[in-house]
Coordinates of C-alpha atoms in Angstrom, one line a residue:
M238 CA 20.4 16.6 -1.6
S239 CA 20.6 20.2 -2.8
S240 CA 23.9 21.3 -4.4
H241 CA 23.8 24.7 -2.7
P242 CA 26.1 25.0 0.3
K243 CA 24.4 24.9 3.6
P244 CA 25.2 27.5 6.3
E245 CA 27.6 26.4 9.0
E246 CA 26.0 24.9 12.1
P247 CA 27.0 26.5 15.4
P248 CA 29.3 24.4 17.6
A249 CA 27.3 21.6 19.2
Q250 CA 27.0 21.7 23.0
T251 CA 26.4 17.9 23.2
Q252 CA 27.4 14.9 21.1
Q253 CA 23.9 14.5 19.6
L254 CA 24.0 14.6 15.8
V255 CA 22.7 17.8 14.3
L256 CA 22.0 17.0 10.7
G257 CA 19.2 17.4 8.2
E258 CA 17.0 14.4 7.3
D259 CA 19.1 13.5 4.2
E260 CA 22.3 13.8 6.3
H261 CA 20.9 11.4 8.9
I262 CA 20.2 8.8 6.2
I263 CA 23.7 9.1 4.7
A264 CA 25.4 9.1 8.1
L265 CA 23.5 6.1 9.3
R266 CA 24.0 4.3 6.0
K267 CA 27.7 4.6 6.3
A268 CA 27.8 3.8 10.0
W269 CA 25.7 0.7 9.6
D270 CA 27.7 -0.5 6.6
R271 CA 30.9 -0.2 8.6
T272 CA 29.3 -1.8 11.7
L273 CA 28.2 -4.8 9.6
R274 CA 31.7 -5.2 8.2
T275 CA 33.2 -5.4 11.7
L276 CA 30.5 -7.8 12.9
A277 CA 30.9 -10.1 9.9
N278 CA 34.5 -10.8 11.0
K279 CA 33.5 -11.3 14.6
Y280 CA 30.6 -13.7 14.4
N281 CA 30.1 -17.0 12.6
K282 CA 28.2 -16.8 9.3
A283 CA 24.9 -18.2 10.6
T284 CA 24.7 -15.8 13.6
F285 CA 25.7 -12.9 11.4
K286 CA 23.1 -13.6 8.7
N287 CA 20.2 -14.7 10.9
F288 CA 20.4 -11.9 13.4
L289 CA 22.7 -9.0 12.5
Q290 CA 22.5 -8.7 8.8
A291 CA 18.8 -9.4 9.0
L292 CA 18.2 -6.3 11.0
Q293 CA 16.6 -3.5 8.9
P294 CA 17.1 0.1 9.9
L295 CA 13.7 1.7 9.9
S296 CA 14.2 5.3 11.2
F297 CA 16.8 7.6 12.7
D298 CA 16.2 11.1 14.1
G299 CA 19.7 11.8 15.3
T300 CA 19.1 10.2 18.7
I301 CA 16.9 7.1 18.2
I302 CA 17.5 4.3 15.7
V303 CA 14.7 1.9 15.1
F304 CA 15.6 -1.5 13.8
G305 CA 13.1 -4.0 12.3
A306 CA 13.7 -7.7 13.0
P307 CA 12.3 -10.5 10.8
S308 CA 10.5 -12.2 13.7
A309 CA 9.6 -11.7 17.4
F310 CA 12.2 -14.2 18.4
A311 CA 14.9 -12.4 16.4
R312 CA 13.8 -9.1 17.8
E313 CA 14.0 -10.3 21.4
W314 CA 17.3 -12.1 20.8
S315 CA 18.9 -9.1 19.1
E316 CA 17.8 -6.7 21.7
K317 CA 19.0 -8.9 24.5
K318 CA 22.3 -10.1 23.0
Y319 CA 23.5 -7.4 20.6
S320 CA 21.9 -4.0 21.4
Q321 CA 24.8 -2.8 23.6
E322 CA 27.4 -3.8 21.1
L323 CA 25.6 -2.3 18.2
R324 CA 25.1 1.0 20.1
G325 CA 28.9 1.1 20.8
Y326 CA 29.9 0.6 17.2
L327 CA 27.2 3.1 15.8
E328 CA 28.2 5.8 18.3
Q329 CA 31.8 5.3 17.3
H330 CA 31.1 5.5 13.5
L331 CA 28.6 8.4 13.9
D332 CA 31.0 10.2 16.3
T333 CA 28.2 10.7 18.8
T334 CA 27.0 9.6 22.2
G335 CA 23.7 8.9 23.8
L336 CA 22.2 6.9 21.0
Q337 CA 19.1 4.8 21.8
L338 CA 18.3 1.6 19.9
R339 CA 14.8 0.3 19.6
F340 CA 13.8 -3.1 18.0
V341 CA 10.5 -3.9 16.5
T342 CA 9.1 -6.9 14.6
A343 CA 8.9 -5.9 10.9
S344 CA 7.3 -8.1 8.3
S345 CA 8.6 -8.2 4.7
E346 CA 5.9 -5.6 3.8
V347 CA 7.1 -3.0 6.3
H348 CA 9.0 -0.1 4.6
P349 CA 11.7 1.9 6.4
L350 CA 10.4 5.2 7.7
L351 CA 13.2 7.5 6.7
G352 CA 11.3 10.0 4.6
E353 CA 9.0 7.2 3.5
Q354 CA 12.0 5.9 1.4
P355 CA 14.0 2.7 2.1
L356 CA 17.4 3.2 3.6
P357 CA 19.7 3.0 0.6
L358 CA 22.4 0.8 2.1
Q359 CA 23.4 -0.6 -1.3
Q360 CA 24.5 2.9 -2.5
A361 CA 27.3 2.8 0.0
A362 CA 30.9 2.8 -1.3
S363 CA 31.9 -0.3 -3.1
P364 CA 32.7 -3.1 -0.6
S365 CA 36.2 -3.7 0.3
A366 CA 37.9 -7.0 1.1
G367 CA 36.6 -6.7 4.6
A368 CA 32.9 -6.5 3.6
P369 CA 30.5 -9.0 5.1
P370 CA 29.7 -12.0 3.0
D371 CA 26.6 -12.1 0.8
R372 CA 26.1 -8.3 0.7
A373 CA 23.6 -8.9 -2.1
A374 CA 21.2 -9.9 0.6
F375 CA 20.7 -6.2 1.2
S376 CA 19.5 -5.5 -2.4
G377 CA 15.9 -6.2 -1.4
I378 CA 15.9 -3.3 1.0
R379 CA 15.8 -0.9 -2.0
D380 CA 12.3 -2.2 -2.7
G381 CA 11.3 -2.1 1.0
I382 CA 11.3 -5.9 1.2
R383 CA 13.5 -7.8 3.6
P384 CA 15.3 -10.6 1.7
E385 CA 15.0 -14.1 2.9
V386 CA 17.9 -14.9 5.4
M387 CA 18.9 -18.5 4.8
P388 CA 22.0 -20.5 5.6
R389 CA 24.0 -21.9 2.7
R390 CA 22.0 -24.9 1.9
S391 CA 19.2 -26.0 -0.4
E392 CA 16.3 -23.6 -0.1
P393 CA 13.4 -24.7 2.1
A394 CA 10.1 -25.5 0.4
K395 CA 8.0 -22.4 -0.2
E396 CA 4.2 -22.1 0.2
S397 CA 3.6 -23.1 -3.5
S398 CA 5.2 -26.5 -3.0
R399 CA 3.0 -27.0 0.1
I400 CA -0.1 -26.6 -2.0
V401 CA 1.0 -29.5 -4.2
E402 CA 1.1 -31.8 -1.2
S403 CA -2.1 -30.5 0.4
N404 CA -3.8 -33.9 -0.1
N405 CA -0.9 -35.8 1.4
P406 CA -1.9 -36.8 4.9
F407 CA 1.6 -37.5 5.9
S408 CA 2.9 -34.2 4.7
S409 CA 0.3 -32.1 6.5
E410 CA 0.8 -34.0 9.8
L411 CA 4.6 -33.7 9.5
T412 CA 4.8 -30.0 8.8
S413 CA 2.2 -29.2 11.5
S414 CA 3.9 -31.3 14.2
A415 CA 3.5 -29.6 17.5
L416 CA 6.4 -28.4 19.6
S417 CA 6.1 -27.7 23.3
D418 CA 6.3 -24.0 24.1
K419 CA 8.4 -24.8 27.2
Y420 CA 11.1 -26.5 25.2
T421 CA 13.2 -23.5 24.0
F422 CA 16.9 -22.7 24.4
D423 CA 16.1 -19.9 26.8
N424 CA 14.5 -22.4 29.2
F425 CA 17.3 -24.9 29.0
V426 CA 19.6 -25.0 32.1
V427 CA 23.2 -25.6 31.0
G428 CA 25.8 -27.5 33.1
K429 CA 28.8 -29.7 32.8
S430 CA 26.6 -32.7 32.1
N431 CA 24.9 -31.2 29.0
R432 CA 27.2 -28.4 27.8
L433 CA 28.4 -30.2 24.6
A434 CA 24.9 -31.2 23.7
Q435 CA 23.5 -27.7 24.2
A436 CA 26.4 -26.1 22.2
G437 CA 25.9 -28.7 19.4
A438 CA 22.2 -28.0 19.3
M439 CA 22.6 -24.3 19.1
A440 CA 25.3 -24.6 16.4
V441 CA 22.9 -26.8 14.3
A442 CA 20.0 -24.4 14.7
Q443 CA 22.2 -21.5 13.5
G444 CA 23.8 -23.4 10.6
L445 CA 21.4 -26.0 9.3
G446 CA 22.9 -28.8 7.3
S447 CA 26.4 -27.3 7.3
T448 CA 27.6 -27.7 10.9
Y449 CA 26.9 -31.1 12.5
N450 CA 24.8 -33.4 10.3
P451 CA 23.4 -35.5 11.8
L452 CA 23.4 -34.4 15.4
F453 CA 23.0 -37.5 17.6
L454 CA 22.0 -36.8 21.3
Y455 CA 21.8 -39.7 23.7
G456 CA 21.3 -40.3 27.4
S457 CA 18.9 -41.7 29.9
P458 CA 15.2 -40.6 29.9
G459 CA 14.4 -37.3 31.5
L460 CA 17.7 -35.5 31.0
G461 CA 16.8 -33.0 28.3
K462 CA 17.2 -34.6 24.9
T463 CA 13.7 -33.8 23.7
H464 CA 14.0 -30.3 25.1
L465 CA 17.1 -29.6 23.0
M466 CA 15.6 -31.2 19.9
Q467 CA 12.4 -29.2 20.1
A468 CA 14.4 -26.0 20.9
I469 CA 16.1 -26.5 17.5
G470 CA 12.7 -26.7 16.0
H471 CA 11.5 -23.6 17.7
Y472 CA 14.6 -21.6 16.7
V473 CA 14.3 -22.7 13.0
R474 CA 10.6 -21.9 12.8
A475 CA 11.2 -18.5 14.3
T476 CA 14.1 -17.5 12.1
L477 CA 13.2 -19.4 8.9
P478 CA 9.4 -19.3 8.7
H479 CA 9.3 -21.1 5.3
A480 CA 11.4 -24.0 6.4
R481 CA 9.7 -27.3 6.8
V482 CA 10.4 -28.7 10.3
A483 CA 9.2 -32.2 11.0
Y484 CA 9.3 -33.5 14.6
V485 CA 8.5 -37.2 15.0
S486 CA 9.3 -40.0 17.4
G487 CA 10.6 -43.3 16.2
E488 CA 7.3 -44.9 17.0
T489 CA 5.4 -42.3 14.9
F490 CA 7.7 -43.0 11.9
T491 CA 6.9 -46.7 12.3
N492 CA 3.2 -46.1 12.5
H493 CA 3.2 -43.8 9.4
F494 CA 5.2 -46.4 7.5
V495 CA 2.8 -49.3 8.5
M496 CA -0.1 -47.1 7.5
A497 CA 1.4 -46.3 4.2
L498 CA 2.0 -50.0 3.5
R499 CA -1.5 -50.9 4.5
D500 CA -3.2 -48.2 2.4
K501 CA -0.7 -48.5 -0.5
R502 CA 0.4 -44.9 -0.1
T503 CA 4.2 -45.5 0.2
E504 CA 5.0 -42.9 -2.5
E505 CA 3.1 -40.2 -0.6
F506 CA 4.8 -41.3 2.6
R507 CA 8.2 -40.9 0.9
R508 CA 7.4 -37.6 -0.6
A509 CA 6.3 -36.2 2.7
Y510 CA 9.4 -37.4 4.7
R511 CA 11.9 -36.6 2.0
N512 CA 10.7 -33.1 1.3
V513 CA 11.4 -31.6 4.8
D514 CA 14.3 -29.2 5.6
V515 CA 14.8 -30.2 9.3
W516 CA 14.1 -33.8 10.4
L517 CA 13.9 -34.2 14.2
V518 CA 13.6 -37.9 15.2
D519 CA 13.1 -38.7 18.9
D520 CA 13.8 -42.1 20.5
I521 CA 15.3 -43.8 17.4
Q522 CA 15.9 -46.9 19.5
T523 CA 12.3 -47.9 19.1
I524 CA 12.8 -48.9 15.5
A525 CA 15.9 -51.1 16.2
S526 CA 14.1 -54.4 16.0
K527 CA 11.8 -53.5 13.0
E528 CA 13.6 -54.6 9.8
Q529 CA 11.3 -53.0 7.2
T530 CA 11.1 -49.8 9.1
K531 CA 14.9 -49.6 9.5
E532 CA 15.3 -50.1 5.7
E533 CA 12.9 -47.2 5.0
F534 CA 14.5 -45.0 7.6
F535 CA 17.9 -45.7 6.0
H536 CA 16.8 -44.6 2.6
T537 CA 15.0 -41.5 4.0
F538 CA 18.1 -40.6 6.0
N539 CA 20.3 -40.9 2.9
T540 CA 18.0 -38.8 0.7
L541 CA 17.8 -36.0 3.2
H542 CA 21.5 -36.1 4.1
Q543 CA 22.6 -35.9 0.4
Q544 CA 20.4 -32.8 0.0
N545 CA 22.1 -31.2 3.1
K546 CA 18.9 -31.3 5.0
Q547 CA 19.5 -31.1 8.8
I548 CA 18.9 -34.3 10.7
V549 CA 18.7 -34.5 14.5
I550 CA 18.3 -37.8 16.3
T551 CA 17.9 -38.8 20.0
S552 CA 18.3 -42.1 21.7
D553 CA 18.6 -43.6 25.1
R554 CA 22.0 -45.1 24.2
S555 CA 24.9 -44.3 21.9
P556 CA 25.0 -45.6 18.3
R557 CA 27.5 -48.3 19.2
E558 CA 25.1 -49.6 21.9
L559 CA 22.2 -49.9 19.5
R560 CA 22.9 -53.6 19.0
L561 CA 19.9 -54.4 16.9
M562 CA 20.5 -51.4 14.6
D563 CA 22.1 -52.1 11.2
E564 CA 25.8 -51.3 11.0
R565 CA 25.2 -49.0 8.0
L566 CA 22.7 -47.0 10.1
R567 CA 25.1 -46.8 13.1
S568 CA 27.9 -45.6 10.8
R569 CA 25.7 -42.8 9.5
F570 CA 24.7 -41.8 13.0
E571 CA 28.4 -41.5 13.8
C572 CA 29.3 -39.3 10.8
G573 CA 28.1 -36.1 12.5
L574 CA 28.3 -35.0 16.2
I575 CA 27.5 -37.4 18.9
A576 CA 26.8 -35.8 22.3
D577 CA 25.8 -37.5 25.5
I578 CA 23.8 -36.0 28.3
S579 CA 24.6 -37.2 31.8
P580 CA 22.6 -36.9 35.0
P581 CA 22.8 -33.3 36.2
E582 CA 25.3 -32.5 38.9
L583 CA 24.2 -30.9 42.2
E584 CA 24.6 -27.3 41.2
M585 CA 22.7 -27.9 38.0
R586 CA 19.9 -29.7 39.8
M587 CA 19.6 -26.7 42.2
A588 CA 19.5 -24.3 39.2
I589 CA 16.8 -26.3 37.5
L590 CA 14.6 -26.2 40.6
Q591 CA 15.2 -22.4 41.0
R592 CA 14.3 -21.8 37.3
K593 CA 11.1 -23.9 37.7
A594 CA 10.2 -22.0 40.8
I595 CA 10.7 -18.7 39.0
L596 CA 8.5 -19.8 36.1
E597 CA 5.8 -20.7 38.6
N598 CA 6.2 -17.4 40.5
L599 CA 7.1 -19.3 43.7
R600 CA 9.6 -18.4 46.5
I601 CA 11.3 -21.6 47.5
P602 CA 13.8 -21.3 50.4
D603 CA 17.3 -22.2 49.6
D604 CA 17.5 -25.0 52.2
V605 CA 14.5 -26.7 50.5
I606 CA 16.1 -26.3 47.1
A607 CA 19.4 -27.9 48.4
F608 CA 17.4 -30.7 50.2
M609 CA 15.5 -31.6 47.0
A610 CA 18.5 -31.4 44.7
S611 CA 20.5 -33.7 47.1
L612 CA 17.6 -36.1 47.4
I613 CA 16.7 -36.5 43.7
Q614 CA 19.7 -37.3 41.6
S615 CA 18.3 -39.4 38.8
N616 CA 16.9 -37.0 36.2
I617 CA 15.3 -33.6 35.5
R618 CA 11.8 -35.0 35.0
A619 CA 11.9 -36.4 38.5
L620 CA 13.1 -33.1 39.9
E621 CA 10.3 -31.2 38.3
G622 CA 7.7 -33.8 39.3
A623 CA 8.9 -33.5 42.9
L624 CA 8.6 -29.8 42.9
I625 CA 5.1 -29.9 41.4
K626 CA 4.0 -32.4 44.0
L627 CA 5.4 -30.2 46.8
M628 CA 3.7 -27.1 45.4
A629 CA 0.4 -28.9 45.1
Y630 CA 0.6 -30.2 48.7
A631 CA 1.6 -26.8 50.1
S632 CA -1.3 -25.2 48.2
L633 CA -3.9 -27.7 49.2
A634 CA -2.8 -27.7 52.9
K635 CA -2.2 -24.0 52.9
S636 CA 1.2 -24.6 54.4
P637 CA 4.4 -22.7 53.8
I638 CA 7.1 -24.6 51.9
T639 CA 9.7 -25.7 54.4
K640 CA 12.4 -28.4 54.5
Q641 CA 10.3 -30.4 56.9
L642 CA 7.3 -30.3 54.6
A643 CA 9.5 -31.4 51.7
S644 CA 10.8 -34.3 53.8
D645 CA 7.3 -35.4 54.7
V646 CA 5.9 -35.1 51.2
L647 CA 8.8 -36.6 49.3
S648 CA 10.2 -39.3 51.6
S649 CA 7.8 -41.9 50.4
Y650 CA 8.0 -40.9 46.8
F651 CA 11.7 -41.5 46.0
V652 CA 14.0 -44.3 46.6
E653 CA 16.8 -41.8 47.5
R654 CA 15.4 -40.4 50.7
M655 CA 16.2 -38.9 54.0
P656 CA 17.0 -39.0 56.8
S657 CA 20.5 -40.6 56.6
F658 CA 21.4 -40.1 52.9
A659 CA 23.8 -43.0 53.4
P660 CA 23.8 -45.6 50.5
S661 CA 22.0 -48.9 50.9
P662 CA 24.2 -52.0 51.3
T663 CA 23.8 -52.6 47.5
D664 CA 25.0 -49.1 46.6
Y665 CA 28.5 -48.5 45.4
V666 CA 29.3 -52.1 44.8
A667 CA 32.4 -51.2 42.8
L668 CA 33.6 -49.0 45.7
R669 CA 32.9 -51.4 48.5
R670 CA 35.3 -54.0 47.4
P671 CA 37.9 -55.5 49.7
D672 CA 40.9 -53.1 50.0
T673 CA 44.2 -54.2 48.8
G674 CA 47.6 -53.1 49.8
S675 CA 48.5 -51.2 53.0
G676 CA 46.5 -48.6 54.8
A677 CA 43.0 -47.7 53.7
G678 CA 43.5 -48.9 50.1
A679 CA 42.0 -48.1 46.7
A680 CA 38.4 -47.4 47.9
V681 CA 39.6 -44.6 50.2
D682 CA 41.7 -43.2 47.4
I683 CA 38.7 -42.8 45.2
I684 CA 36.8 -40.9 48.0
L685 CA 39.8 -38.7 48.7
D686 CA 40.3 -37.8 45.0
A687 CA 36.6 -36.9 44.6
A688 CA 36.5 -34.8 47.8
A689 CA 39.7 -33.0 47.0
A690 CA 38.5 -32.1 43.5
H691 CA 35.0 -31.1 44.6
M692 CA 36.2 -28.9 47.6
G693 CA 39.2 -27.4 46.0
V694 CA 41.8 -28.6 48.5
S695 CA 44.7 -31.0 48.0
K696 CA 44.6 -34.7 49.0
E697 CA 47.8 -34.2 51.0
M698 CA 46.2 -31.3 53.1
I699 CA 43.2 -33.5 53.9
L700 CA 45.4 -36.4 55.1
N701 CA 48.0 -34.4 57.0
G702 CA 45.6 -32.7 59.4
G703 CA 46.6 -30.0 61.8
S704 CA 45.5 -27.2 59.5
R705 CA 43.6 -24.3 61.0
D706 CA 41.9 -23.6 57.6
K707 CA 38.2 -24.2 58.0
D708 CA 37.7 -25.6 54.5
V709 CA 40.5 -28.1 55.0
A710 CA 39.2 -29.2 58.4
L711 CA 35.7 -29.6 56.9
A712 CA 37.0 -31.6 53.9
R713 CA 38.9 -33.9 56.3
Q714 CA 35.8 -34.6 58.4
I715 CA 33.7 -35.2 55.4
C716 CA 36.2 -37.6 54.0
M717 CA 36.3 -39.5 57.3
Y718 CA 32.5 -39.7 57.2
L719 CA 32.4 -40.9 53.6
C720 CA 35.2 -43.5 54.1
R721 CA 33.3 -44.9 57.0
E722 CA 30.0 -45.0 55.0
L723 CA 31.2 -46.2 51.6
S724 CA 34.2 -48.4 52.2
K725 CA 34.8 -51.6 54.1
T726 CA 38.0 -50.2 55.6
P727 CA 38.2 -50.7 59.4
M728 CA 38.3 -47.6 61.5
S729 CA 41.7 -48.6 62.8
A730 CA 43.1 -48.5 59.3
L731 CA 41.3 -45.2 58.6
A732 CA 42.9 -43.7 61.7
V733 CA 46.3 -44.7 60.4
T734 CA 45.5 -43.2 57.0
F735 CA 44.3 -39.9 58.4
G736 CA 47.1 -39.7 61.0
C737 CA 44.9 -40.0 64.0
K738 CA 46.0 -41.3 67.4
N739 CA 43.2 -43.8 67.5
H740 CA 39.9 -44.7 65.8
S741 CA 37.8 -42.5 68.2
A742 CA 38.6 -39.4 66.0
I743 CA 37.1 -41.2 63.0
A744 CA 34.0 -42.1 65.0
H745 CA 33.6 -38.6 66.2
A746 CA 33.9 -37.1 62.7
H747 CA 31.3 -39.6 61.4
S748 CA 28.9 -38.8 64.1
R749 CA 29.3 -35.1 63.7
M750 CA 28.8 -35.2 59.9
R751 CA 25.7 -37.5 60.2
G752 CA 24.1 -34.9 62.5
S753 CA 25.1 -32.0 60.1
L754 CA 23.2 -33.8 57.3
E755 CA 20.0 -33.2 59.2
S756 CA 20.5 -29.5 59.9
D757 CA 23.0 -27.9 57.5
P758 CA 22.0 -27.7 53.8
K759 CA 25.6 -26.7 52.9
I760 CA 27.0 -29.9 54.3
L761 CA 24.2 -31.8 52.7
A762 CA 25.0 -30.2 49.3
I763 CA 28.8 -30.9 49.6
I764 CA 28.4 -34.5 50.5
A765 CA 25.8 -35.1 47.7
G766 CA 28.2 -33.5 45.2
I767 CA 31.1 -35.7 46.3
R768 CA 28.8 -38.8 46.1
G769 CA 27.8 -37.8 42.6
A770 CA 31.4 -37.5 41.5
I771 CA 32.2 -40.9 43.0
E772 CA 29.3 -42.4 41.1
H773 CA 30.5 -41.0 37.8
S774 CA 34.1 -42.2 38.4
L775 CA 33.0 -45.9 38.9

């Protein structure tokens, strides 16, 4: 900048900055530095480094600030999650309003555009105690090169090390393992049944090797374990392009090991598997009965874990339930985070169907969504398969998607089917036990507790009756219906429990609710939700 004093600017009529090019650089440099210091104390280290600190200011004309992100994923994520917050801090520090932030994907060769010179962030005042960690990561900006943004762990293998293993068939297959484009965090529907697993997976993706290692996800097939595992892989590949991500199933690991033994290439096998940065192993239960494979897996696990390489494992059962697995392997699985994924609750099943319909550009009526979500309670894969079948039938028959069509198409496809939605005689064995004690007994208590919790009314209000509140009256009738369907309690005993003059009130409520199941999706959804809660409590 020139040392000669500049003439005074006339008073600004708006809050837009009125500065020369050099002043814009200095002002933005200071504002961005202060913004980063604030954000460093607000976000965890992995989020701060991978998304906020990784942003590179490219240009500023007084109104528009252009940021370069290290990848398309980081650009979209930063724009979606942080743009409003960044704008607020920058307007505050620049003492202006009306700023516009734009985000572009900038490779390491892209230079900032401020006067064709990199933004000199490192020339800011010496950092104070509140400065963000690892400020040296900005030093590369002086040369117009974005520094590698990596979590605190051993560095991923670079391209040079890949060349050394170019003739290793195991290495090339591992590092090129395909991930499904549909299995990302953005496409994962979160609910009570999978919230811990999703949070653990996201934490692992943002802080490889330093957060939960290993991450062990378990649950029945079709609930989203593979989705979360591959979402971690996508996230890492997008934010850390040099990281080696290996996604294999337990069966693939076994096949590779058998091939290595047969061809006398065990050293190549070990180098390939023990030189990855993120190891994603799906369906580990498949190796439980294979002694030599378990031994090799154990040593591979130990090697990677000691190097702080991230390990993620899925199984159809918890570590303790893997009876054929060695105790030493089970204990290692338990040294990180273990998260189970349960069958989705009603609201989540509806959200999954709605998301799938949006992705397919379909308009599915709400009553059809509620019908399908109540009918299919087992897993997400079955839900999506049912929707695909319904869509195909409607398209081929050139028929609108209605509840009647869904009933016709799906009734022979699933065990849980219309019209009654009542359980079969073998359902709820634990619930349909002989009642003990006076009145309706323990079975009815289970139903009342589940209904009260699901509908947000007290158990006492349901039993007392006489309330003019519509929600309480509905809860009372639904409980009468469920008690009649799911317990062996005589109607005379139910009448005493609910304070009715005789059993005809119970019979009337049962008949009314049975009819409502056929015509009212709201009632259908409520009863399905209570049934689901009862299932989980048994």
